[in-house]
Coordinates of C-alpha atoms in Angstrom, one line a residue:
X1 CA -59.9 15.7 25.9
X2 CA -57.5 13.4 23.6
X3 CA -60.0 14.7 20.8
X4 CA -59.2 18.4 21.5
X5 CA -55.2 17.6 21.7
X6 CA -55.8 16.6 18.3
X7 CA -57.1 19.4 16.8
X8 CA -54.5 21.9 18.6
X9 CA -51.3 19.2 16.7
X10 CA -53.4 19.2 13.2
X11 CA -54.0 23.1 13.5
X12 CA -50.4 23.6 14.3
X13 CA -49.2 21.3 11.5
X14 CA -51.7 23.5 9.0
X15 CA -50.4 26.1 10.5
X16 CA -46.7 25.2 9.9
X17 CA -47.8 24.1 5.6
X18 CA -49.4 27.6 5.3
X19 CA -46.4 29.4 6.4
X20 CA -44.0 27.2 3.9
X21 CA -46.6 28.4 1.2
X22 CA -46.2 32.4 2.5
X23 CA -42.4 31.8 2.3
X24 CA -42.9 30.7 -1.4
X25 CA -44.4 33.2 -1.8
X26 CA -42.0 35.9 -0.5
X27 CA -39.3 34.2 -2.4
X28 CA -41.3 35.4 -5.1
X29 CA -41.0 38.8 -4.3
X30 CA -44.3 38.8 -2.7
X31 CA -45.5 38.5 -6.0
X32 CA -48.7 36.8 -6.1
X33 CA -48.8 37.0 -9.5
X34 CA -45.3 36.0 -10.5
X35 CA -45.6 33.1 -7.8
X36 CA -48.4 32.0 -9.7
X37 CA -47.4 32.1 -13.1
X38 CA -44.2 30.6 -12.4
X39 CA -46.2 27.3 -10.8
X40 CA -48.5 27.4 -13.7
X41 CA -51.7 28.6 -11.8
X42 CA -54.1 31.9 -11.3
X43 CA -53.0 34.6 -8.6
X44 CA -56.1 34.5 -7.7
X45 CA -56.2 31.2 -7.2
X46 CA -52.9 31.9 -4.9
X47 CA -54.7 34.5 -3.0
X48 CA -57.4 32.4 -2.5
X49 CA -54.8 29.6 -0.3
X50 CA -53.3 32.4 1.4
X51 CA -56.6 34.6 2.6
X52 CA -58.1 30.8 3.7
X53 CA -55.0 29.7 5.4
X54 CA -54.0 26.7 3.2
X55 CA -51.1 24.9 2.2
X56 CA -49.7 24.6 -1.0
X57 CA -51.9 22.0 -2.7
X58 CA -49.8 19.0 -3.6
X59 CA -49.9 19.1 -7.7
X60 CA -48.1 22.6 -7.6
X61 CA -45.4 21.1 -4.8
X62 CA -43.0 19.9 -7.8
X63 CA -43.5 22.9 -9.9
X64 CA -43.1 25.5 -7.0
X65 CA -39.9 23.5 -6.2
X66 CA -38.7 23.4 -10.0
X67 CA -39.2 27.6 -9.8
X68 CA -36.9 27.6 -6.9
X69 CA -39.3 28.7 -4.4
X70 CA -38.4 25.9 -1.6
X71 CA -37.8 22.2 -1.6
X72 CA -40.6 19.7 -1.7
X73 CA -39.8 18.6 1.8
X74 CA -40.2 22.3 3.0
X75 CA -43.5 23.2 1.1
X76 CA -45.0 20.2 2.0
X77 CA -43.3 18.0 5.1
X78 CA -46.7 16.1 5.2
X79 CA -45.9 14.5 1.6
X80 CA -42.5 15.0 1.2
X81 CA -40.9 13.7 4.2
X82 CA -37.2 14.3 4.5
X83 CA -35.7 10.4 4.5
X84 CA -34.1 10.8 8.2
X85 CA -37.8 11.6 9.5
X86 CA -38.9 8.6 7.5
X87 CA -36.1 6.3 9.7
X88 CA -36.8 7.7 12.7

């Protein structure tokens, strides 16, 4: 049963990192394409995380944040803690 909890929090938590990459993207016009050139990738490459549900892989975090599509701590919370989660 604790196994199954499990699953449900790491599903929700992928859930949460693929919706900070979908805002990203909308901040982008919901421009695959300019998202993807801005972070220095492919759009298909882009489509690929956002048809298979994935988050924003962690060595475009920093660009995607320099292109002012969200903060590091937004697009990915599981790397990027903010520091008052870290003291808590």
């Amino acid at each position: 049963m604790a196994y199954n909890i499990s699953v449900e929090n790491e599903d929700m938590a992928s859930d949460d990192l693929h919706d900070a990459l979908r805002a990203a993207v909308l901040q982008a016009d919901n421009n695959q394409s300019k998202f993807a050139a801005a972070i220095g990738t492919s759009q298909q490459l882009v489509s690929y995380w956002l048809k298979n549900r994935r988050p924003l892989p962690a060595e475009y975090v920093l660009p995607a944040e320099r292109a002012g599509f969200g903060s590091r701590h937004d697009l990915r919370p599981d790397l990027y803690p903010r520091e008052e989660a870290q003291a808590a």
